[in-house]
């Protein structure tokens, strides 16, 4: 664990924090007027390895060699020229900062960070962070990497949990959740049950990898919730025909996948960012990464009895609440996360994948995304 301090005067700017992997939905913009919660769990931080924030350069202004160095393999609208390595924390974990009032403009329902750093060190006045809490954005504080330093905290154990312990904890993310939005001055707040924005972002990254793994052939995923999340988009984006590639869930606590599976849907460790791999390194299946909490729900899907159960509650069951209401609409993948991932995969150099990116707006109108 460590604290972040001001690079100018050394004043502490955070509580003690431990590092976790950057959430897939860290830069997600969801809907219009939606109230999204805090991005990071209290007591944690994550680092964005890519440049982020202003200034921005459009694709036409970029040198091809620079683009290749940054791992971009297909055109994008613009790329950030900001510093890489921004650190994201929960707003409640900040200490010793004050708002920079002239940098707090240009918002709808809150701060969107468009003007650059809007928090300064209270001790010396150095701009150190950007707070974001506008509607449709995840609430977070992004520490500027060139304005803060790390200071280790003594006598703390930073050993990450094992895959076995993570699975035993069972901290999955439900696929459905209540969404809150502003309904205008007369209606106030209103709520409805929807597919989880975190699931839509996770599916965006996974779908890009599934397409890259498909080699232009149909892909079949497991029945149930996995099928509901991925199969409709795969069937629409990939050509029909024989020779379909088969994707299966694989990971800790599951039986070893059979040798006939071409693609493995596997978890990413939430603390280290490491993708789970089979004990047998000779396996040739393509690993498709999923956030651990999403993978856990898919791999060990929760089931409910069709009628109320009689008798005493089983061991380990604390509540018998009914399942969350199923959203009315079909699942839709987050288009921005999908595009962000796909343009960074070398497979996108293939013409058929380039066409998928070019037709993304049309597919959004068809409600695939």
PDB file of N, CA and C in Angstrom, residues 231-270:
ATOM      1  N   UNK A 231     -24.072 -13.731 -28.514  1.00  0.00           N
ATOM      2  CA  UNK A 231     -24.373 -14.447 -29.749  1.00  0.00           C
ATOM      3  C   UNK A 231     -25.054 -13.565 -30.796  1.00  0.00           C
ATOM      4  N   UNK A 232     -25.952 -12.685 -30.387  1.00  0.00           N
ATOM      5  CA  UNK A 232     -26.660 -11.856 -31.356  1.00  0.00           C
ATOM      6  C   UNK A 232     -25.684 -10.993 -32.154  1.00  0.00           C
ATOM      7  N   UNK A 233     -24.724 -10.364 -31.469  1.00  0.00           N
ATOM      8  CA  UNK A 233     -23.750  -9.529 -32.159  1.00  0.00           C
ATOM      9  C   UNK A 233     -22.826 -10.372 -33.035  1.00  0.00           C
ATOM     10  N   UNK A 234     -22.410 -11.523 -32.541  1.00  0.00           N
ATOM     11  CA  UNK A 234     -21.538 -12.382 -33.340  1.00  0.00           C
ATOM     12  C   UNK A 234     -22.232 -12.841 -34.613  1.00  0.00           C
ATOM     13  N   UNK A 235     -23.507 -13.221 -34.511  1.00  0.00           N
ATOM     14  CA  UNK A 235     -24.239 -13.680 -35.689  1.00  0.00           C
ATOM     15  C   UNK A 235     -24.426 -12.553 -36.701  1.00  0.00           C
ATOM     16  N   UNK A 236     -24.576 -11.322 -36.211  1.00  0.00           N
ATOM     17  CA  UNK A 236     -24.796 -10.190 -37.113  1.00  0.00           C
ATOM     18  C   UNK A 236     -23.500  -9.726 -37.771  1.00  0.00           C
ATOM     19  N   UNK A 237     -22.376  -9.850 -37.068  1.00  0.00           N
ATOM     20  CA  UNK A 237     -21.120  -9.293 -37.572  1.00  0.00           C
ATOM     21  C   UNK A 237     -20.269 -10.301 -38.324  1.00  0.00           C
ATOM     22  N   UNK A 238     -20.530 -11.597 -38.133  1.00  0.00           N
ATOM     23  CA  UNK A 238     -19.739 -12.626 -38.796  1.00  0.00           C
ATOM     24  C   UNK A 238     -20.578 -13.341 -39.857  1.00  0.00           C
ATOM     25  N   UNK A 239     -19.969 -13.762 -40.955  1.00  0.00           N
ATOM     26  CA  UNK A 239     -20.737 -14.430 -42.021  1.00  0.00           C
ATOM     27  C   UNK A 239     -21.158 -15.833 -41.589  1.00  0.00           C
ATOM     28  N   UNK A 240     -22.339 -16.290 -42.040  1.00  0.00           N
ATOM     29  CA  UNK A 240     -22.753 -17.665 -41.735  1.00  0.00           C
ATOM     30  C   UNK A 240     -21.954 -18.652 -42.569  1.00  0.00           C
ATOM     31  N   UNK A 241     -22.035 -19.906 -42.163  1.00  0.00           N
ATOM     32  CA  UNK A 241     -21.354 -20.937 -42.937  1.00  0.00           C
ATOM     33  C   UNK A 241     -20.803 -22.030 -42.053  1.00  0.00           C
ATOM     34  N   UNK A 242     -20.184 -23.012 -42.649  1.00  0.00           N
ATOM     35  CA  UNK A 242     -19.613 -24.129 -41.871  1.00  0.00           C
ATOM     36  C   UNK A 242     -18.300 -23.711 -41.203  1.00  0.00           C
ATOM     37  N   UNK A 243     -17.782 -24.614 -40.412  1.00  0.00           N
ATOM     38  CA  UNK A 243     -16.483 -24.378 -39.775  1.00  0.00           C
ATOM     39  C   UNK A 243     -16.530 -23.377 -38.645  1.00  0.00           C
ATOM     40  N   UNK A 244     -17.645 -23.344 -37.905  1.00  0.00           N
ATOM     41  CA  UNK A 244     -17.761 -22.393 -36.799  1.00  0.00           C
ATOM     42  C   UNK A 244     -16.724 -22.695 -35.723  1.00  0.00           C
ATOM     43  N   UNK A 245     -16.195 -21.626 -35.131  1.00  0.00           N
ATOM     44  CA  UNK A 245     -15.273 -21.765 -34.015  1.00  0.00           C
ATOM     45  C   UNK A 245     -16.070 -21.743 -32.711  1.00  0.00           C
ATOM     46  N   UNK A 246     -15.675 -22.565 -31.750  1.00  0.00           N
ATOM     47  CA  UNK A 246     -16.432 -22.728 -30.515  1.00  0.00           C
ATOM     48  C   UNK A 246     -15.702 -22.073 -29.350  1.00  0.00           C
ATOM     49  N   UNK A 247     -16.437 -21.237 -28.627  1.00  0.00           N
ATOM     50  CA  UNK A 247     -15.899 -20.567 -27.445  1.00  0.00           C
ATOM     51  C   UNK A 247     -16.493 -21.194 -26.196  1.00  0.00           C
ATOM     52  N   UNK A 248     -15.668 -21.368 -25.168  1.00  0.00           N
ATOM     53  CA  UNK A 248     -16.121 -21.939 -23.898  1.00  0.00           C
ATOM     54  C   UNK A 248     -15.568 -21.103 -22.760  1.00  0.00           C
ATOM     55  N   UNK A 249     -16.236 -21.180 -21.607  1.00  0.00           N
ATOM     56  CA  UNK A 249     -15.739 -20.540 -20.403  1.00  0.00           C
ATOM     57  C   UNK A 249     -14.647 -21.410 -19.786  1.00  0.00           C
ATOM     58  N   UNK A 250     -13.558 -20.790 -19.399  1.00  0.00           N
ATOM     59  CA  UNK A 250     -12.451 -21.502 -18.780  1.00  0.00           C
ATOM     60  C   UNK A 250     -11.881 -20.644 -17.665  1.00  0.00           C
ATOM     61  N   UNK A 251     -11.377 -21.307 -16.622  1.00  0.00           N
ATOM     62  CA  UNK A 251     -10.808 -20.543 -15.524  1.00  0.00           C
ATOM     63  C   UNK A 251     -10.774 -21.327 -14.239  1.00  0.00           C
ATOM     64  N   UNK A 252     -10.388 -20.680 -13.140  1.00  0.00           N
ATOM     65  CA  UNK A 252     -10.265 -21.376 -11.859  1.00  0.00           C
ATOM     66  C   UNK A 252     -11.615 -21.905 -11.384  1.00  0.00           C
ATOM     67  N   UNK A 253     -11.616 -23.136 -10.898  1.00  0.00           N
ATOM     68  CA  UNK A 253     -12.833 -23.744 -10.384  1.00  0.00           C
ATOM     69  C   UNK A 253     -13.673 -24.432 -11.426  1.00  0.00           C
ATOM     70  N   UNK A 254     -13.334 -24.309 -12.699  1.00  0.00           N
ATOM     71  CA  UNK A 254     -14.067 -24.974 -13.773  1.00  0.00           C
ATOM     72  C   UNK A 254     -13.286 -26.191 -14.257  1.00  0.00           C
ATOM     73  N   UNK A 255     -13.988 -27.203 -14.775  1.00  0.00           N
ATOM     74  CA  UNK A 255     -13.269 -28.338 -15.369  1.00  0.00           C
ATOM     75  C   UNK A 255     -12.421 -27.868 -16.548  1.00  0.00           C
ATOM     76  N   UNK A 256     -11.350 -28.576 -16.796  1.00  0.00           N
ATOM     77  CA  UNK A 256     -10.494 -28.223 -17.936  1.00  0.00           C
ATOM     78  C   UNK A 256     -11.301 -28.291 -19.228  1.00  0.00           C
ATOM     79  N   UNK A 257     -11.237 -27.252 -20.062  1.00  0.00           N
ATOM     80  CA  UNK A 257     -12.005 -27.279 -21.316  1.00  0.00           C
ATOM     81  C   UNK A 257     -11.505 -28.374 -22.240  1.00  0.00           C
ATOM     82  N   UNK A 258     -12.415 -28.905 -23.046  1.00  0.00           N
ATOM     83  CA  UNK A 258     -12.022 -29.980 -23.958  1.00  0.00           C
ATOM     84  C   UNK A 258     -11.138 -29.435 -25.065  1.00  0.00           C
ATOM     85  N   UNK A 259     -10.394 -30.311 -25.669  1.00  0.00           N
ATOM     86  CA  UNK A 259      -9.407 -29.909 -26.671  1.00  0.00           C
ATOM     87  C   UNK A 259     -10.043 -29.331 -27.928  1.00  0.00           C
ATOM     88  N   UNK A 260     -11.355 -29.552 -28.128  1.00  0.00           N
ATOM     89  CA  UNK A 260     -11.995 -29.053 -29.339  1.00  0.00           C
ATOM     90  C   UNK A 260     -12.398 -27.595 -29.295  1.00  0.00           C
ATOM     91  N   UNK A 261     -12.224 -26.953 -28.149  1.00  0.00           N
ATOM     92  CA  UNK A 261     -12.604 -25.542 -28.036  1.00  0.00           C
ATOM     93  C   UNK A 261     -11.539 -24.659 -28.684  1.00  0.00           C
ATOM     94  N   UNK A 262     -11.975 -23.726 -29.506  1.00  0.00           N
ATOM     95  CA  UNK A 262     -11.048 -22.832 -30.209  1.00  0.00           C
ATOM     96  C   UNK A 262     -10.769 -21.549 -29.435  1.00  0.00           C
ATOM     97  N   UNK A 263     -11.708 -21.143 -28.578  1.00  0.00           N
ATOM     98  CA  UNK A 263     -11.618 -19.862 -27.878  1.00  0.00           C
ATOM     99  C   UNK A 263     -11.971 -20.093 -26.411  1.00  0.00           C
ATOM    100  N   UNK A 264     -11.207 -19.488 -25.516  1.00  0.00           N
ATOM    101  CA  UNK A 264     -11.486 -19.589 -24.083  1.00  0.00           C
ATOM    102  C   UNK A 264     -11.852 -18.210 -23.536  1.00  0.00           C
ATOM    103  N   UNK A 265     -13.023 -18.108 -22.915  1.00  0.00           N
ATOM    104  CA  UNK A 265     -13.420 -16.895 -22.206  1.00  0.00           C
ATOM    105  C   UNK A 265     -12.867 -17.007 -20.786  1.00  0.00           C
ATOM    106  N   UNK A 266     -11.869 -16.190 -20.468  1.00  0.00           N
ATOM    107  CA  UNK A 266     -11.113 -16.362 -19.228  1.00  0.00           C
ATOM    108  C   UNK A 266     -11.123 -15.067 -18.415  1.00  0.00           C
ATOM    109  N   UNK A 267     -10.890 -15.178 -17.078  1.00  0.00           N
ATOM    110  CA  UNK A 267     -10.915 -13.986 -16.232  1.00  0.00           C
ATOM    111  C   UNK A 267      -9.585 -13.248 -16.215  1.00  0.00           C
ATOM    112  N   UNK A 268      -9.677 -11.959 -15.875  1.00  0.00           N
ATOM    113  CA  UNK A 268      -8.506 -11.121 -15.624  1.00  0.00           C
ATOM    114  C   UNK A 268      -8.430 -10.871 -14.128  1.00  0.00           C
ATOM    115  N   UNK A 269      -7.254 -11.064 -13.545  1.00  0.00           N
ATOM    116  CA  UNK A 269      -7.096 -10.886 -12.106  1.00  0.00           C
ATOM    117  C   UNK A 269      -7.341  -9.424 -11.744  1.00  0.00           C
ATOM    118  N   UNK A 270      -8.259  -9.138 -10.806  1.00  0.00           N
ATOM    119  CA  UNK A 270      -8.612  -7.741 -10.516  1.00  0.00           C
ATOM    120  C   UNK A 270      -7.510  -6.952  -9.831  1.00  0.00           C
TER     121      UNK A 270
END
